[in-house]
PDB file of C-alpha atoms in Angstrom:
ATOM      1  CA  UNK A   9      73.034 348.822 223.245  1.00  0.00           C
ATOM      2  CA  UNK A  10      73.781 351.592 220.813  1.00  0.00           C
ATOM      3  CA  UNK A  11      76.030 349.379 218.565  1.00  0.00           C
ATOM      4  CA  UNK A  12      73.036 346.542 218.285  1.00  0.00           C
ATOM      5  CA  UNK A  13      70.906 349.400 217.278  1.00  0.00           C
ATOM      6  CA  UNK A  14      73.100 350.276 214.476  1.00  0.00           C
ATOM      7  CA  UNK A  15      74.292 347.525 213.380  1.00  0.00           C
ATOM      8  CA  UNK A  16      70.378 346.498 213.351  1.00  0.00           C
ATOM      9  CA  UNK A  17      69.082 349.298 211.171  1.00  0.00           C
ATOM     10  CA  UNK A  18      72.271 348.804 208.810  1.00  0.00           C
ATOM     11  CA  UNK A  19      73.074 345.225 208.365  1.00  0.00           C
ATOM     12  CA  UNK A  20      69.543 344.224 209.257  1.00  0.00           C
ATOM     13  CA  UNK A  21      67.411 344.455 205.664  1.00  0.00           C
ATOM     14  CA  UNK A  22      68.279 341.694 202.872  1.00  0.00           C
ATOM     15  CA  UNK A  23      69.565 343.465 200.210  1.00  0.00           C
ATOM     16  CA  UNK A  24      72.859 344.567 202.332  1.00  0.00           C
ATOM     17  CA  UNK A  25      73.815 341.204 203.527  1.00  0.00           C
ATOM     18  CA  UNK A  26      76.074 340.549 200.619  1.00  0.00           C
ATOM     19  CA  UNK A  27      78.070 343.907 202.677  1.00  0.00           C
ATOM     20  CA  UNK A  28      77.746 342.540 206.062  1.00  0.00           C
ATOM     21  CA  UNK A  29      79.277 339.239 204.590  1.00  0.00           C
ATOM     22  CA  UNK A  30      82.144 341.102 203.059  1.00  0.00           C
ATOM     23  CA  UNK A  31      82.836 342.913 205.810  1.00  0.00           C
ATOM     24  CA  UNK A  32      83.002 340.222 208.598  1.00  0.00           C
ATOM     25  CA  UNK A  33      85.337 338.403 205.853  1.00  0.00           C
ATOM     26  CA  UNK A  34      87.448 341.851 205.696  1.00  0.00           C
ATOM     27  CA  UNK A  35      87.726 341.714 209.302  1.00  0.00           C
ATOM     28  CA  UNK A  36      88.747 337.685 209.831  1.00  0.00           C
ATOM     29  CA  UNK A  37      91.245 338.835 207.156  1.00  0.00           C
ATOM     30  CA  UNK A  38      92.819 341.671 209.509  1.00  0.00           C
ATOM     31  CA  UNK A  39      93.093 339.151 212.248  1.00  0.00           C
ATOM     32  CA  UNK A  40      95.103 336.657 210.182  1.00  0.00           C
ATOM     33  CA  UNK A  41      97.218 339.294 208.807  1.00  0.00           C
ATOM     34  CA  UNK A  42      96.453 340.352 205.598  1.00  0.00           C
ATOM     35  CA  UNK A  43      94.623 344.004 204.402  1.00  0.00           C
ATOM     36  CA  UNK A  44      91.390 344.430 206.892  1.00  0.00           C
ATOM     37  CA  UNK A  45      88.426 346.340 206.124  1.00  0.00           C
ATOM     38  CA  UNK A  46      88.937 349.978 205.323  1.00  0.00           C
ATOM     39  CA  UNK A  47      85.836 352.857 205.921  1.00  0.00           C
ATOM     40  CA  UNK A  48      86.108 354.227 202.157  1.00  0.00           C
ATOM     41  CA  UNK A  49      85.523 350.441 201.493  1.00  0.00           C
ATOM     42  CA  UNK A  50      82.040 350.251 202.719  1.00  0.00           C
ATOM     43  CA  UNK A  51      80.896 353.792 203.352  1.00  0.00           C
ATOM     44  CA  UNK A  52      78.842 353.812 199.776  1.00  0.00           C
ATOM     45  CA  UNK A  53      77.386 349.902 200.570  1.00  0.00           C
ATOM     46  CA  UNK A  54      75.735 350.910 203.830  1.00  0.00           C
ATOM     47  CA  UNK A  55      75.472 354.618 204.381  1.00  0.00           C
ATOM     48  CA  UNK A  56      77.509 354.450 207.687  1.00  0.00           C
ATOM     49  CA  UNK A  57      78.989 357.351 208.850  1.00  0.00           C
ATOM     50  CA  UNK A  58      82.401 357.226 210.909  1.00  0.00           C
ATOM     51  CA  UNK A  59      81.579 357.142 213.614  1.00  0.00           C
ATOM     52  CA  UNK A  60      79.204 353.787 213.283  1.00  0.00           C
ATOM     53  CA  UNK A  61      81.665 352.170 211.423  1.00  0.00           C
ATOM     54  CA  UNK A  62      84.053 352.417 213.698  1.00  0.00           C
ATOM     55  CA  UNK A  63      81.979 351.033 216.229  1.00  0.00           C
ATOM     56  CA  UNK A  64      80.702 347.887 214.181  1.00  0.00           C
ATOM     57  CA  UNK A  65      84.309 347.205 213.278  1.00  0.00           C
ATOM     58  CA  UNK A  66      85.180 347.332 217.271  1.00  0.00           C
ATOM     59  CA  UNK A  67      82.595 345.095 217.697  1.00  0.00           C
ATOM     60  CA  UNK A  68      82.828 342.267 214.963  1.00  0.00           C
ATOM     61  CA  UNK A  69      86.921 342.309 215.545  1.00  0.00           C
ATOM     62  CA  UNK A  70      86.413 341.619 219.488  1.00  0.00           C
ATOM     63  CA  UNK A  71      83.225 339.232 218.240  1.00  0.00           C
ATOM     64  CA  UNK A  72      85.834 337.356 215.807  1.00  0.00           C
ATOM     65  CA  UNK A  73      88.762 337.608 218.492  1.00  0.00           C
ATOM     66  CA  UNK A  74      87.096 336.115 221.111  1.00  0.00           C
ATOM     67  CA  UNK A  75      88.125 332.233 221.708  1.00  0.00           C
ATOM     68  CA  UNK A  76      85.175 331.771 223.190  1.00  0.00           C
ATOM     69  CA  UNK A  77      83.556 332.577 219.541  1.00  0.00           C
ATOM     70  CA  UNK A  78      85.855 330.024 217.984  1.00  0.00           C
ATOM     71  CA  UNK A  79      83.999 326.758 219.600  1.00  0.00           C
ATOM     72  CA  UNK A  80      81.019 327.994 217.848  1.00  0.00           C
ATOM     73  CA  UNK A  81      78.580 326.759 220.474  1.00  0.00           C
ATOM     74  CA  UNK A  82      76.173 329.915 220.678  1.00  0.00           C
ATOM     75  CA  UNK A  83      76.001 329.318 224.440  1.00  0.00           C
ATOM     76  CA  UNK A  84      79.392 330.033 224.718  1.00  0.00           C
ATOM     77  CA  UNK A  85      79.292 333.281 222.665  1.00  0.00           C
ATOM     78  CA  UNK A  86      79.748 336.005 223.869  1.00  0.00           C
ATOM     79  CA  UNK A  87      76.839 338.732 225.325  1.00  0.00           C
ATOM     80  CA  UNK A  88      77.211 341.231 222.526  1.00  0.00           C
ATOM     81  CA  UNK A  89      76.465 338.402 220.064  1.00  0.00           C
ATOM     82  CA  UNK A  90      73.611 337.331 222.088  1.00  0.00           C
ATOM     83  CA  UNK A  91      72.250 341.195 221.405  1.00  0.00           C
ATOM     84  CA  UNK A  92      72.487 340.557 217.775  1.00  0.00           C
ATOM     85  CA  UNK A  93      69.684 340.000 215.498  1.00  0.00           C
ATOM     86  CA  UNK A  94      69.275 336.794 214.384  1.00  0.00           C
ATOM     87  CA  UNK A  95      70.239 337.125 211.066  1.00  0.00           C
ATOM     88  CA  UNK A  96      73.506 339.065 212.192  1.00  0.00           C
ATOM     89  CA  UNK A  97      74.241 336.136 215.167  1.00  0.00           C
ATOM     90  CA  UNK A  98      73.763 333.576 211.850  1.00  0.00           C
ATOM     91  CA  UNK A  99      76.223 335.419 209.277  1.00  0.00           C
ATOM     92  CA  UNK A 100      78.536 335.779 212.024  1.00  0.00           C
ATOM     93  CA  UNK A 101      78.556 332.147 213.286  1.00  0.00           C
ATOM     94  CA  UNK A 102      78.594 331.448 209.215  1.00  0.00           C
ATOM     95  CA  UNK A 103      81.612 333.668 208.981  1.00  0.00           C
ATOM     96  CA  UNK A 104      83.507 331.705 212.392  1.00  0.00           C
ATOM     97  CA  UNK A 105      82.645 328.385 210.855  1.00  0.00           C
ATOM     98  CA  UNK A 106      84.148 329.121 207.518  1.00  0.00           C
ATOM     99  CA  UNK A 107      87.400 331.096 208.840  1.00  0.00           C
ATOM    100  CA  UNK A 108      87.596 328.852 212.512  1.00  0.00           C
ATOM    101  CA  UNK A 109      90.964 326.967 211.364  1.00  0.00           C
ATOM    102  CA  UNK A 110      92.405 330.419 210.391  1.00  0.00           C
ATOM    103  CA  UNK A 111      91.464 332.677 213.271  1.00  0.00           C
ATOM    104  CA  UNK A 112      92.787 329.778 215.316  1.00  0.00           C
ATOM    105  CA  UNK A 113      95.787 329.752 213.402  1.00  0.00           C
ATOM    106  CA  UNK A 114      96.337 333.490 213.646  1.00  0.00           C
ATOM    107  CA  UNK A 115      95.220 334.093 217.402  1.00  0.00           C
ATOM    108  CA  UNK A 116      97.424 330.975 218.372  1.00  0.00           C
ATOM    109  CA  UNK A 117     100.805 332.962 216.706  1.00  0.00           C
ATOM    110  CA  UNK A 118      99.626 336.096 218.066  1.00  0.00           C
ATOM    111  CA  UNK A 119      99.640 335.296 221.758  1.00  0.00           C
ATOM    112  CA  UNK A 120     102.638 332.876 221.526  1.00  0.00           C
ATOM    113  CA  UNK A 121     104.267 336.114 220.317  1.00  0.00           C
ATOM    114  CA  UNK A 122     103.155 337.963 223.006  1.00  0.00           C
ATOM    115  CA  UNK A 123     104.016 335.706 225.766  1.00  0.00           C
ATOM    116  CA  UNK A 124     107.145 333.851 224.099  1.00  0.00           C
ATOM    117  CA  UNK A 125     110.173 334.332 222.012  1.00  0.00           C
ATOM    118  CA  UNK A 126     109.337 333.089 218.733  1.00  0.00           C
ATOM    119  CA  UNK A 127     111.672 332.044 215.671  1.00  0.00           C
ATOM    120  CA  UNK A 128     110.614 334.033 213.219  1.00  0.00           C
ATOM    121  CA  UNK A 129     112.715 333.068 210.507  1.00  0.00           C
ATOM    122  CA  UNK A 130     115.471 330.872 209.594  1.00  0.00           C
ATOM    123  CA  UNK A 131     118.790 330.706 207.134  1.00  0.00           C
ATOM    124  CA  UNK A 132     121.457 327.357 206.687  1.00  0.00           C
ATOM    125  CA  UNK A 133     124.807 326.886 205.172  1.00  0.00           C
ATOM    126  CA  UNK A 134     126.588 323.288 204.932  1.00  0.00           C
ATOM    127  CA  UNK A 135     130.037 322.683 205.358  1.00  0.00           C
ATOM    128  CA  UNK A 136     132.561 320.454 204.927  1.00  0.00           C
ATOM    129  CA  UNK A 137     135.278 320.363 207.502  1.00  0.00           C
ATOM    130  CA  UNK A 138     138.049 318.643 205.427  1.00  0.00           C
ATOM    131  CA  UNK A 139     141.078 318.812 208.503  1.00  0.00           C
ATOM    132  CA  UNK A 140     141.493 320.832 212.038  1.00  0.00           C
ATOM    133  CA  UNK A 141     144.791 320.981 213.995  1.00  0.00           C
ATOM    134  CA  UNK A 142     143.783 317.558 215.544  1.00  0.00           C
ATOM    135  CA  UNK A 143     143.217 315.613 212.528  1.00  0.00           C
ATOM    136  CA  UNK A 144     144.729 316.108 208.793  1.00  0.00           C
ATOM    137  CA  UNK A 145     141.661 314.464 207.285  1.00  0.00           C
ATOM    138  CA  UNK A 146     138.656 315.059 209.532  1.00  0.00           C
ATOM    139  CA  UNK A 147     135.976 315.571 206.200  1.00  0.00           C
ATOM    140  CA  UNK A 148     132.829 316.305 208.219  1.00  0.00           C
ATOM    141  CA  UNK A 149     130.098 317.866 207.213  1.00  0.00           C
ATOM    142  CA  UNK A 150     128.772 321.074 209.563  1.00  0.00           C
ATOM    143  CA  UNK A 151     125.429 322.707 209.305  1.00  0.00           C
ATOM    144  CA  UNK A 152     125.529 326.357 210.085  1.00  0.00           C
ATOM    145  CA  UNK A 153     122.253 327.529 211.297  1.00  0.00           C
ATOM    146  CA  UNK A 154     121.033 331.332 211.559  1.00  0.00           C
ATOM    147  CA  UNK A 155     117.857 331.234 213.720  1.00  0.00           C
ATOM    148  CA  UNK A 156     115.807 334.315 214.026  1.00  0.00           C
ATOM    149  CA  UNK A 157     113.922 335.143 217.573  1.00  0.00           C
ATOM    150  CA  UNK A 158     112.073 337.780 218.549  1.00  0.00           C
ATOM    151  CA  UNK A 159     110.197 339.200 221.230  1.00  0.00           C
ATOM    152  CA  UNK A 160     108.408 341.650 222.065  1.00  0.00           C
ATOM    153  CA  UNK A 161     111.314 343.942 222.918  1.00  0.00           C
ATOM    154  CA  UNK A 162     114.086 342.673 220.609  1.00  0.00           C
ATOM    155  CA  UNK A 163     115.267 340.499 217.827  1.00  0.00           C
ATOM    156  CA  UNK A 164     117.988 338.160 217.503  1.00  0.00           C
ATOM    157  CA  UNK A 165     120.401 336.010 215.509  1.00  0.00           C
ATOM    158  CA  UNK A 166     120.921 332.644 216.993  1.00  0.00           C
ATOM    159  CA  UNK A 167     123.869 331.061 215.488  1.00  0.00           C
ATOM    160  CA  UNK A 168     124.386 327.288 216.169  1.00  0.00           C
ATOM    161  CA  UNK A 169     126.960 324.881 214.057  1.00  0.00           C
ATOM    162  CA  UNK A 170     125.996 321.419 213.962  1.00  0.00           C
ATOM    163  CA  UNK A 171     127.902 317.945 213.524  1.00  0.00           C
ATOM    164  CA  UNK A 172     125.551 315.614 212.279  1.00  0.00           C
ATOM    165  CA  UNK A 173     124.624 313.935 215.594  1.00  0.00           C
ATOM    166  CA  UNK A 174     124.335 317.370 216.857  1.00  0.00           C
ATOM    167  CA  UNK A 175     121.276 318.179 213.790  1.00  0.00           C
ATOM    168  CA  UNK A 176     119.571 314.759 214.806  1.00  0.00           C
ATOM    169  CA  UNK A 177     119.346 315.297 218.044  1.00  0.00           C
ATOM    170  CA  UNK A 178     118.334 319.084 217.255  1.00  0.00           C
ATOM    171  CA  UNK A 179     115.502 317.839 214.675  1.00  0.00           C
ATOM    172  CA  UNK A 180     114.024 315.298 217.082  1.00  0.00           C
ATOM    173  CA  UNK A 181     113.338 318.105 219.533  1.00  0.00           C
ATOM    174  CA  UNK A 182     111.865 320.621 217.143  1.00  0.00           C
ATOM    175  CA  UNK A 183     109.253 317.375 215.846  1.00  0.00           C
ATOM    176  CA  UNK A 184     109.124 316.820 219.179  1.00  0.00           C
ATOM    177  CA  UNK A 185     107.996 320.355 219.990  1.00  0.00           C
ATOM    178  CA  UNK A 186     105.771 320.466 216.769  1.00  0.00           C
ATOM    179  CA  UNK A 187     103.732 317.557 217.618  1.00  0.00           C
TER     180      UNK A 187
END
């Protein structure tokens, strides 16, 4: 395999693991969100030229987003890390090990956003109700909640206003849901 054989001749030699560590770090942070590795980044650490970067990033992302990867059981790993060198297959599982909790984490969000609506965000304001047509002195407190869901084609306020039953029985489902 042609991205073995590079990865091999690059990562391979001991005085550019420190690089190959950095980079598989750069990548689990892509996957969870924050800035990923960039080419400029590690052009000058290991002499790769676009074209093999691009396809040792291809290959470490799908390596780290692969939920097989995450029990970190080499049997269950999949065959491109199997074609690995050794010390590669090692700073990878290394890398899983470390990261597992937040690739889980991040993987988990990302397909429940692709499959589900998802609250995204959230925003409250309590009232008090102090009369209404039906009583003079009614002084109940109301929660106005602002939920925001999106999917993958739109986005949307949810408005709700909640008595105080009402936000019980509303929490006990969410911890219900949570748990």
């Amino acid at each position: 395999m042609g991205t073995s054989q590079t990865l091999y001749i690059n990562l391979f030699t001991e005085d550019k693991i420190h690089v190959l560590k950095e980079f598989l770090h750069a990548c689990a942070d892509e996957i969870c969100g924050r800035p990923g590795p960039t080419y400029s980044k590690f052009v000058n650490g290991m002499d790769w030229s676009r074209e093999e970067y691009e396809e040792t990033y291809k290959l470490i992302s799908m390596l780290l987003r692969n939920p097989s990867s995450l029990h970190l059981i080499e049997e269950k790993m999949p065959q491109e890390y199997h074609e690995l060198p050794e010390q590669i297959q090692q700073n990878i599982l290394s890398c899983l090990k470390v990261r597992r909790e937040q690739l889980v984490d991040a993987l988990s969000e990302d397909y429940s956003r692709e499959k589900h609506d998802t609250v995204t965000d959230f925003d409250w304001r309590l009232k008090l109700v102090m009369g209404s047509s039906k009583l003079a002195a009614l002084r109940e407190p109301l929660l106005q909640l602002d939920l925001t869901v999106e999917s993958k084609e739109s986005r949307q306020i949810l408005g709700l206003e909640l008595n105080k039953d009402e936000l019980d029985t509303f929490m006990n489902a969410m911890e219900s849901i949570v748990q």
